[in-house]
Short mmCIF file of C-alpha atoms and ligand atoms in Angstrom, two decimals:
data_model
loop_
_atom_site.label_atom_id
_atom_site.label_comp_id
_atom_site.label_asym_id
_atom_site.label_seq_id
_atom_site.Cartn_x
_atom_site.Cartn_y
_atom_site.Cartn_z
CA UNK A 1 -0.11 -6.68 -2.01
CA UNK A 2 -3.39 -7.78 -0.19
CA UNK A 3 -1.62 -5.87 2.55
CA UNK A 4 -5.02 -5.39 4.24
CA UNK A 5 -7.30 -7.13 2.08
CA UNK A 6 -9.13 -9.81 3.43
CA UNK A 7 -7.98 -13.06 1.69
CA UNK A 8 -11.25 -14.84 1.41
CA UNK A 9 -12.78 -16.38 -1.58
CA UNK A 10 -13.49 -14.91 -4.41
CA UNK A 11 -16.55 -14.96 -7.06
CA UNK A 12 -15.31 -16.55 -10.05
CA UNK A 13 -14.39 -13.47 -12.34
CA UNK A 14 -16.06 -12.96 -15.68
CA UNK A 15 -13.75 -13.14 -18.49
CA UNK A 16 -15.77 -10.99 -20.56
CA UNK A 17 -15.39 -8.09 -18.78
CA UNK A 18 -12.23 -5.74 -19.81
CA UNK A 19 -9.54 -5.77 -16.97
CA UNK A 20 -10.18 -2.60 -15.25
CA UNK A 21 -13.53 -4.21 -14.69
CA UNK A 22 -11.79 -7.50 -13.45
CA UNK A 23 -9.89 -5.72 -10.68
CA UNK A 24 -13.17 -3.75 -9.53
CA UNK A 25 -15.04 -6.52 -9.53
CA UNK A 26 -12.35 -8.83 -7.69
CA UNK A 27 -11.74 -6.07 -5.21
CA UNK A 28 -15.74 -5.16 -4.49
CA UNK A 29 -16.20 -9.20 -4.04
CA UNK A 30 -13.43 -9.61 -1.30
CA UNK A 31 -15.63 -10.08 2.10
CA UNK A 32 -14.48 -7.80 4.98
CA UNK A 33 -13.78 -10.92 7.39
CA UNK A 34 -13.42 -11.31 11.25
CA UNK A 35 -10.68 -10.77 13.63
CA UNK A 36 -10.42 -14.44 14.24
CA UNK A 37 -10.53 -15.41 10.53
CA UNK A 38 -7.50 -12.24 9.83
CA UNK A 39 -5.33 -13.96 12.85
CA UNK A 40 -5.60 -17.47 11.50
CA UNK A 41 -4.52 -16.67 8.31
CA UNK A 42 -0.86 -17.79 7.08
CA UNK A 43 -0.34 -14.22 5.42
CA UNK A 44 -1.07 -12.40 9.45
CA UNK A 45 2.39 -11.84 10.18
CA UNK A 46 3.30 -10.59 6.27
CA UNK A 47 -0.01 -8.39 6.89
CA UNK A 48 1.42 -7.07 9.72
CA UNK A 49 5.00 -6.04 8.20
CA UNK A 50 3.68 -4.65 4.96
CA UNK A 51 1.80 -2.51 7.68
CA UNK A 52 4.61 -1.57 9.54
CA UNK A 53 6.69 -0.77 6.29
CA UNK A 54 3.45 1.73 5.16
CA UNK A 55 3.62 3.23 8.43
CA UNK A 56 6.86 3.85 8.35
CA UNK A 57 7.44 5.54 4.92
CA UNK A 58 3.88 7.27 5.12
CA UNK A 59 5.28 8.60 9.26
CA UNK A 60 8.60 9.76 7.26
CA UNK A 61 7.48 11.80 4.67
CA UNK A 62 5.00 13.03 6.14
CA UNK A 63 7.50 14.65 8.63
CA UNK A 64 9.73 15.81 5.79
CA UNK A 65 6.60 17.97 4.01
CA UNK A 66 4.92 18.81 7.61
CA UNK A 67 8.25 21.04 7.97
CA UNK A 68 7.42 23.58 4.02
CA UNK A 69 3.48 23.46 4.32
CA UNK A 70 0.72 24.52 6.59
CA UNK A 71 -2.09 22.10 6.24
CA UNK A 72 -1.56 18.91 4.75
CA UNK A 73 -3.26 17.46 1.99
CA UNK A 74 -3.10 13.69 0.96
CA UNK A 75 -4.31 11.87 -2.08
CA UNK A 76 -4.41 7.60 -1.41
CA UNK A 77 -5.02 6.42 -4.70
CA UNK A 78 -5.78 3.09 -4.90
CA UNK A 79 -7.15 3.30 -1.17
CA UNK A 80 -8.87 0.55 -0.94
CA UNK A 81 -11.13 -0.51 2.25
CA UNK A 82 -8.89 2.30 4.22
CA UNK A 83 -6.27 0.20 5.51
CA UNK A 84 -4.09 3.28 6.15
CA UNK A 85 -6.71 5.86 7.54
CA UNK A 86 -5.09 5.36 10.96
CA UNK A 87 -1.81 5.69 9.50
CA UNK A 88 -3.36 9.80 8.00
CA UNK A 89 -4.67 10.23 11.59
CA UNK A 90 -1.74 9.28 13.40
CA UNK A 91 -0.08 11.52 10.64
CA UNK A 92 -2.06 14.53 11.61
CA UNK A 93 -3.07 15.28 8.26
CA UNK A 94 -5.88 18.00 7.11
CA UNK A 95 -7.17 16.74 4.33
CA UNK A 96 -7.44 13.19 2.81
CA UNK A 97 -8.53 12.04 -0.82
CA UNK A 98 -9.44 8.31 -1.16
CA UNK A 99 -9.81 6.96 -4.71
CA UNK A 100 -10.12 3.29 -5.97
CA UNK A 101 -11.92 1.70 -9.12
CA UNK A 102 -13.79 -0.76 -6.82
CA UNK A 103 -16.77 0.89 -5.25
CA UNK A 104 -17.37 -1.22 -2.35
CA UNK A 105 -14.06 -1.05 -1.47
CA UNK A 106 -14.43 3.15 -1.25
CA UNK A 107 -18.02 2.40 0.97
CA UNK A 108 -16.29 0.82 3.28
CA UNK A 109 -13.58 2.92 3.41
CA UNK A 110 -15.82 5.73 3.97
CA UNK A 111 -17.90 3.73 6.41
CA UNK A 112 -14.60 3.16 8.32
CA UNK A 113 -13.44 6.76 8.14
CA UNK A 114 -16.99 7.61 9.67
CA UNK A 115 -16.59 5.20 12.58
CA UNK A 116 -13.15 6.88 13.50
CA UNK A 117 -14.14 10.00 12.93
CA UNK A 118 -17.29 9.19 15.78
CA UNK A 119 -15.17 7.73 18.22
CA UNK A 120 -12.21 10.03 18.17
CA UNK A 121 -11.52 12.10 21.28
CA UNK A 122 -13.86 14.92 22.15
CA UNK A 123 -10.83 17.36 20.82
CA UNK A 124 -9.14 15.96 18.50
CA UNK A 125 -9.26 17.20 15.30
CA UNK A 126 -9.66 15.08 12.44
CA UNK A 127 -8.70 15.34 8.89
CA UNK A 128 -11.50 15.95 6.21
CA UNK A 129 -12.17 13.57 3.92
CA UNK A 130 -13.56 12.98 0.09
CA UNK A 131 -14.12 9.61 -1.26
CA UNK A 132 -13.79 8.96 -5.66
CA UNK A 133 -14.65 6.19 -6.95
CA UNK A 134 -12.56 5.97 -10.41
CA UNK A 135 -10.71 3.91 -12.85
CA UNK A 136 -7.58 5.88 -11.91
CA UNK A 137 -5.65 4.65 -15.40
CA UNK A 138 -8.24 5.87 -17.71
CA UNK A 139 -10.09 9.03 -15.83
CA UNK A 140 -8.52 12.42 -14.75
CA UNK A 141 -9.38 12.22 -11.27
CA UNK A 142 -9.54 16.02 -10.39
CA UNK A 143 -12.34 16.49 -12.65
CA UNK A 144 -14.06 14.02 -10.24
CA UNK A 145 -13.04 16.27 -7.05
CA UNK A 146 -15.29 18.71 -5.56
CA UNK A 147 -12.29 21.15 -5.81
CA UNK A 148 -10.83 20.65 -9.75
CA UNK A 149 -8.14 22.99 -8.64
CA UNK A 150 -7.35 20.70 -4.83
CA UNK A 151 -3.30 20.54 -4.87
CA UNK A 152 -1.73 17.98 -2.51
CA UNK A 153 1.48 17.75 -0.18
CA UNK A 154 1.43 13.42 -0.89
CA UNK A 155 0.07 11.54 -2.72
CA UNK A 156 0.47 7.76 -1.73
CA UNK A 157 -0.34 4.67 -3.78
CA UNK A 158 0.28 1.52 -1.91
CA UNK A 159 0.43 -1.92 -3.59
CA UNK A 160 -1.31 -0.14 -6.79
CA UNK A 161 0.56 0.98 -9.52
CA UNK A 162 1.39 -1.94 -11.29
CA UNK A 163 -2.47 -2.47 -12.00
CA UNK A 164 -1.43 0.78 -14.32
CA UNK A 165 1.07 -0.33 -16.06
CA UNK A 166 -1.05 -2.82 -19.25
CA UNK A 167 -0.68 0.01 -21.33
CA UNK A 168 1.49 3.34 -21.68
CA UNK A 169 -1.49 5.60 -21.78
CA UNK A 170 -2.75 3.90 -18.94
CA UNK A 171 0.43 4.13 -17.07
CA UNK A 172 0.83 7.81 -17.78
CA UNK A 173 -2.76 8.72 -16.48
CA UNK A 174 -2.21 7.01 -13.25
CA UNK A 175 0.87 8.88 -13.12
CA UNK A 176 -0.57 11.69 -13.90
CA UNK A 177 -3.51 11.68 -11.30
CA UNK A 178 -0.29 10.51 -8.61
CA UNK A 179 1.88 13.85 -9.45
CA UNK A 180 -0.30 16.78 -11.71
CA UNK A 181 -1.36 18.40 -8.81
CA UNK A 182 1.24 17.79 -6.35
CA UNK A 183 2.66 20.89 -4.89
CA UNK A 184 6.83 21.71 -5.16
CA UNK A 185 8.51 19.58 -2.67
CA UNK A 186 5.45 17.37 -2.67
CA UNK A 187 6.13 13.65 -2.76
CA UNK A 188 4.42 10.85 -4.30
CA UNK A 189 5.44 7.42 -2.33
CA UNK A 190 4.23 4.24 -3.19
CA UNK A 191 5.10 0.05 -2.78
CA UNK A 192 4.99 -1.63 -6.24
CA UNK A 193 6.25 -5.83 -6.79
CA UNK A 194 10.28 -5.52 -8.33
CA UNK A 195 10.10 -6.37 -11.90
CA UNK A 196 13.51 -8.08 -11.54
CA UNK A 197 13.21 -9.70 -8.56
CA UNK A 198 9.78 -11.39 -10.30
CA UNK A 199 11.71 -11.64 -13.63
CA UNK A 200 15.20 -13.27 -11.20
CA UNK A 201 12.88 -15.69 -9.61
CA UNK A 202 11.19 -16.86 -13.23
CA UNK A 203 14.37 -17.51 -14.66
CA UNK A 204 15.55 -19.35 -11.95
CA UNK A 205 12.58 -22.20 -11.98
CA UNK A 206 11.71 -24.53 -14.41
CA UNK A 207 8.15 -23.71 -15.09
CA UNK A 208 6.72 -20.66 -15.73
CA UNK A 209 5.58 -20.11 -12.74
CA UNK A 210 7.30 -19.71 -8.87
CA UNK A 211 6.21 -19.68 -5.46
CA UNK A 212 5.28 -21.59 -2.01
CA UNK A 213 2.30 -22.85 -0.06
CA UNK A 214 1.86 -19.33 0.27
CA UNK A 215 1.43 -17.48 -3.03
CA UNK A 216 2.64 -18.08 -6.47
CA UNK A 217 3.23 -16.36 -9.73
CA UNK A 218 2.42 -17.67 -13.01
CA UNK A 219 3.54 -16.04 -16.46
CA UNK A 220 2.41 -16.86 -19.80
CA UNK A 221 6.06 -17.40 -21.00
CA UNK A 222 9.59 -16.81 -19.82
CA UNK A 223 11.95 -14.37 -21.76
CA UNK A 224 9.87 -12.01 -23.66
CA UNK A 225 9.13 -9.33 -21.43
CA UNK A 226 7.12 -6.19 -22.94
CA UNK A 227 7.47 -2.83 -21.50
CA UNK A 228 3.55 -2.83 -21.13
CA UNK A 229 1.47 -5.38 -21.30
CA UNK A 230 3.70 -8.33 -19.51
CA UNK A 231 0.99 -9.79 -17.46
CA UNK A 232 1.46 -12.36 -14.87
CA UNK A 233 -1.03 -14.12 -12.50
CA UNK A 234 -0.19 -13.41 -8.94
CA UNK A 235 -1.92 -15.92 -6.42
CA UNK A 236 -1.85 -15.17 -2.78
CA UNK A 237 -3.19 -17.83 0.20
CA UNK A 238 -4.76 -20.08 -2.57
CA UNK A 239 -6.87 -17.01 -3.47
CA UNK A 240 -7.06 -16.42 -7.58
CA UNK A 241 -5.94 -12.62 -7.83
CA UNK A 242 -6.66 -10.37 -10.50
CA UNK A 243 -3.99 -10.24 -13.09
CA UNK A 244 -1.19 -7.81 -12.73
CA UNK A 245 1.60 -6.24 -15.06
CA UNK A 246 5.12 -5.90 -14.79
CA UNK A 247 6.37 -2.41 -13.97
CA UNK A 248 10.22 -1.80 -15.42
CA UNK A 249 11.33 0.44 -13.07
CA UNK A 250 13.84 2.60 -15.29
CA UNK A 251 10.89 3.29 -17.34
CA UNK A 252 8.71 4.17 -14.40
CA UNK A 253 11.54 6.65 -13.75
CA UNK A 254 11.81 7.72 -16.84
CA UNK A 255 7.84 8.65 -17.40
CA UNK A 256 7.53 10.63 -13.66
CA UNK A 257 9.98 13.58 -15.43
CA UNK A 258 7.16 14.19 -17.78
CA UNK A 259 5.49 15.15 -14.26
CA UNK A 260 8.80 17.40 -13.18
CA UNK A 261 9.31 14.29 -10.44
CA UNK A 262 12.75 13.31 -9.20
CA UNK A 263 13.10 9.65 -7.81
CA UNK A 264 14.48 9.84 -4.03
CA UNK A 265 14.80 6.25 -3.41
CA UNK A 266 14.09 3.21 -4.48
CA UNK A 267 14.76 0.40 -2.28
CA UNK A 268 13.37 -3.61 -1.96
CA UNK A 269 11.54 -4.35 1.28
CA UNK A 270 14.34 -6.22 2.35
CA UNK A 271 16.51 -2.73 2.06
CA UNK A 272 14.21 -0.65 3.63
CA UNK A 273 13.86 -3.05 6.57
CA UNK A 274 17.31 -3.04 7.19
CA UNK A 275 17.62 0.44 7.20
CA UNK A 276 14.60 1.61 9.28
CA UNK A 277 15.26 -0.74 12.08
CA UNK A 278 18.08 1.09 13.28
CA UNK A 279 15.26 3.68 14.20
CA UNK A 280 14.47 3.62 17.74
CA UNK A 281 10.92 4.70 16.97
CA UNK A 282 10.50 2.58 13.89
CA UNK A 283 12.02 -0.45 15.97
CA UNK A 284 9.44 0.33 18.78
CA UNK A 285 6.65 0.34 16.56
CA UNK A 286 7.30 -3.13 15.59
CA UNK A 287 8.28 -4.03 18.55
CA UNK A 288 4.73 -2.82 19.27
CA UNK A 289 3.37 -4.78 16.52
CA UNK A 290 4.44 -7.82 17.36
CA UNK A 291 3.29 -7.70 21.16
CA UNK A 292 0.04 -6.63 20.11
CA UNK A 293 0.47 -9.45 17.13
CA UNK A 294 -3.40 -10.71 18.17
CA UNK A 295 -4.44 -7.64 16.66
CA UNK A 296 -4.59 -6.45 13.13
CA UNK A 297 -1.16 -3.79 12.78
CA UNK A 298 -3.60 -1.62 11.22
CA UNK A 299 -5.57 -0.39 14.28
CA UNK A 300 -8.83 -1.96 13.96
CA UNK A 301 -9.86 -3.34 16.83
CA UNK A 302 -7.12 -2.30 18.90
CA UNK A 303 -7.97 -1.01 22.25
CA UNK A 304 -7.30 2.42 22.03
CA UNK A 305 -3.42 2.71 22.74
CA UNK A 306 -3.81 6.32 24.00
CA UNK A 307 -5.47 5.03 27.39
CA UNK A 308 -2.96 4.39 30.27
CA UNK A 309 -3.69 1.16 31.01
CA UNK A 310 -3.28 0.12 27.71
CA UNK A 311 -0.02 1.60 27.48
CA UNK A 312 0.70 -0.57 30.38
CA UNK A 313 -0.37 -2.97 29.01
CA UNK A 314 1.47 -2.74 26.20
CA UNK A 315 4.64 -1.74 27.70
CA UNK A 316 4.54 -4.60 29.79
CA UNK A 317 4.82 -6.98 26.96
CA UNK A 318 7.31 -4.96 24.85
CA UNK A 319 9.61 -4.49 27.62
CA UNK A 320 12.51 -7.09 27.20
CA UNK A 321 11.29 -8.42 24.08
CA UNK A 322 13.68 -8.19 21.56
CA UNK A 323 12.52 -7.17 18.18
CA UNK A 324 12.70 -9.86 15.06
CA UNK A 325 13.55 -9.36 12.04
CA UNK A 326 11.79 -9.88 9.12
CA UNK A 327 11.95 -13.07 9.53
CA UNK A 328 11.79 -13.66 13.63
CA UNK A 329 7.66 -13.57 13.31
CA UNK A 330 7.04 -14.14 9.34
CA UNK A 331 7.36 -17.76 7.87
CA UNK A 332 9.99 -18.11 5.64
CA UNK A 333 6.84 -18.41 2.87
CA UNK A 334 5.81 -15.34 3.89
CA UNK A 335 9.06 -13.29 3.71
CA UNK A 336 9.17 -14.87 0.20
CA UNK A 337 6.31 -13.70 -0.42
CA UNK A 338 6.36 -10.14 0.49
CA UNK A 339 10.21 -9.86 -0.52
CA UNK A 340 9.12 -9.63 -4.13
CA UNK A 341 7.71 -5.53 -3.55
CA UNK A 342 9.95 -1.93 -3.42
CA UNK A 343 9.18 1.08 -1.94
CA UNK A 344 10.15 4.21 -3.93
CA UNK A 345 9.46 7.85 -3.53
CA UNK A 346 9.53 10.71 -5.67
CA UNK A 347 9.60 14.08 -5.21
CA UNK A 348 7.99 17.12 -7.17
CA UNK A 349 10.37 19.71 -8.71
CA UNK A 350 8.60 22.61 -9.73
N1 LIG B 1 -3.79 0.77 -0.97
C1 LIG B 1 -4.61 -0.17 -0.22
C2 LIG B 1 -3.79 -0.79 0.88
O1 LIG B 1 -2.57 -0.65 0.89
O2 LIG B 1 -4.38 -1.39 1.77
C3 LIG B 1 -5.23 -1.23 -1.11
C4 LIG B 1 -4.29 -2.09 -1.90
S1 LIG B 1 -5.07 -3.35 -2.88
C5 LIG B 1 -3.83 -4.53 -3.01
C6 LIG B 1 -5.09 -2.69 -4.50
C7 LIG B 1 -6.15 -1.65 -4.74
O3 LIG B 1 -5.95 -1.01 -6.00
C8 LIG B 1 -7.56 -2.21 -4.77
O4 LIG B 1 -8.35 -1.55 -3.81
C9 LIG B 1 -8.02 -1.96 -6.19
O5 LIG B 1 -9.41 -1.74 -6.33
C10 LIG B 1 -7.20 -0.71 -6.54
N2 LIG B 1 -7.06 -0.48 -7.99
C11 LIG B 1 -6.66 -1.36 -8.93
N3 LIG B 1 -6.74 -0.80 -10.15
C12 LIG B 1 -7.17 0.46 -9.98
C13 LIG B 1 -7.46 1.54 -10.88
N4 LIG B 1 -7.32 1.38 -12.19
N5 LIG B 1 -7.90 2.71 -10.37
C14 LIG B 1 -8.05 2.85 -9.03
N6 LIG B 1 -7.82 1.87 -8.14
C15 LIG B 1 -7.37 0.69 -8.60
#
């Protein structure tokens, strides 16, 4: 996903450097762009979904643990620039984690968690927050937490785990920071591409490689496929991406029980859609989103929505408008495009 990663050039990446380096390094280089540069782009609209998707699973689960625990305690790993602080706020968590390998990426997220926190209502109450910069696949993040001992209700990793999976040990760590000190009943939720829709769509076209005008996936070779290790370029808007690995989902499965996890569901973004939209609230919030589509879905630079007039506003333009589906404001490139990830979440035992 570059869900809310601004798609603008990158520096060319040095080849020398291992590949956890490559991703920081392609992540810390991607320029935080403007409003007008965001709404131009051909991958808006997909933007926008993936956004509504996260908000929806992250509103959802957050409900279901809200209900067993006091305060709640999140860990986003793989946060990025904080495209989903709004989503914790609106979530009225307590506490909030933020880890990511690239360090720029966790400034800015901090920087951007600072500027909410500043212009949030005089009494509102919002969630603490700790920011960790760490290779997530190869370090044990509590040891990098103020509290070693910190347990969480969620821990969310959006568009992240497959940068996990080149190796088992690497795998198992991230999995292991994602579930080790999630409490009983806590989940871990995440959106991750589908190995065989990726494999489906290989097989299916004559090169090695498939896509659009929009992105475009290139293996080395079709029809050896390595449990760890299967690496495949992923292009997005023209924009080289850092290389990511194929995650077998069975296997996936199979390595959370080592954690005491239990998979809950598993379903493409096409399923999910279909399901949530049935939701009156989930169909409202994308209703919401796509009358407010001049805005980035995740908050930023949205007139504050709590204001009447806004809600007027807003209300105005929803009112009659029937939602789209996936497809009614996403090219059919885009759909394509985003069509490839799953959503899954697990939940802790014991
Ligand atoms: N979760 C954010 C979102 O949904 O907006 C960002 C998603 S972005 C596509 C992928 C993120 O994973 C990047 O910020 C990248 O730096 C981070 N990442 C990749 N490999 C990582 C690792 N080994 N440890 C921690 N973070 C990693």
């Amino acid at each position: 996903e570059r869900d809310d990663e601004d798609a603008s050039p990158v520096k060319k990446l040095d080849t020398e450097e291992g590949h956890s380096q490559k991703v920081a390094s392609h992540y810390n280089t991607l320029q935080e762009c403007g409003l007008a540069a965001r709404s131009q782009s051909r991958i808006f609209y997909m933007r926008n979904f993936n956004n509504w998707l996260k908000s929806v699973l992250i509103g959802e689960i957050l409900d279901k643990v809200r209900r067993r625990t006091g305060e709640l305690s999140v860990l986003d790993l793989g946060c990025g620039k904080g495209g989903d602080l709004l989503k914790w706020r609106k979530g009225r968590i307590d506490r909030l984690v933020c880890a990511d390998i690239a360090a720029v990426s966790v400034e800015q997220c901090q920087q951007r968690y600072g500027d909410m926190k500043r212009k949030c209502r005089p009494h509102e109450q919002i969630f603490s927050a700790e920011f960790v910069v760490a290779d997530c696949t190869k370090e044990l993040l509590s040891e990098k937490l103020k509290d070693p001992e910190k347990t969480f209700d969620v821990c969310s990793c959006q568009f992240v785990y497959h940068y996990s999976f080149e190796t088992r040990e690497q795998a198992d760590m991230m999995l292991r920071n994602a579930c080790e000190r999630l409490r009983p009943g806590g989940y871990f939720i995440g959106t991750t591409p589908d190995a065989f829709e990726l494999v489906k769509r290989l097989e299916a076209s004559e090169a090695n490689s498939f896509g659009n005008e929009v992105y475009s996936v290139t293996f080395q070779k079709k029809g050896d496929y390595p449990l760890f290790g299967c690496q495949y370029d992923f292009n997005l808007e023209g924009v080289v991406n850092v290389p990511e690995f194929l995650v077998y989902f069975p296997l996936f499965e199979e390595m959370a029980k080592k954690y005491n996890m239990r998979l809950v569901f598993k379903k493409t973004f096409h399923e999910f859609f279909e399901e949530k939209i049935q939701n009156e609230q989930h169909k409202f919030l994308m209703k919401k989103m796509q009358a407010l589509e001049q805005y980035p879905a995740d908050g930023r630079n949205q007139p504050a929505s709590d204001s009447a007039e806004e809600y007027e506003h807003v209300k105005r333009r929803i009112d009659g408008a029937d939602v789209k589906g996936p497809l009614g404001t996403l090219s059919k490139s885009e759909w394509e495009a985003t069509s490839i990830y799953l959503v899954f979440a697990f939940e802790k035992m014991s």
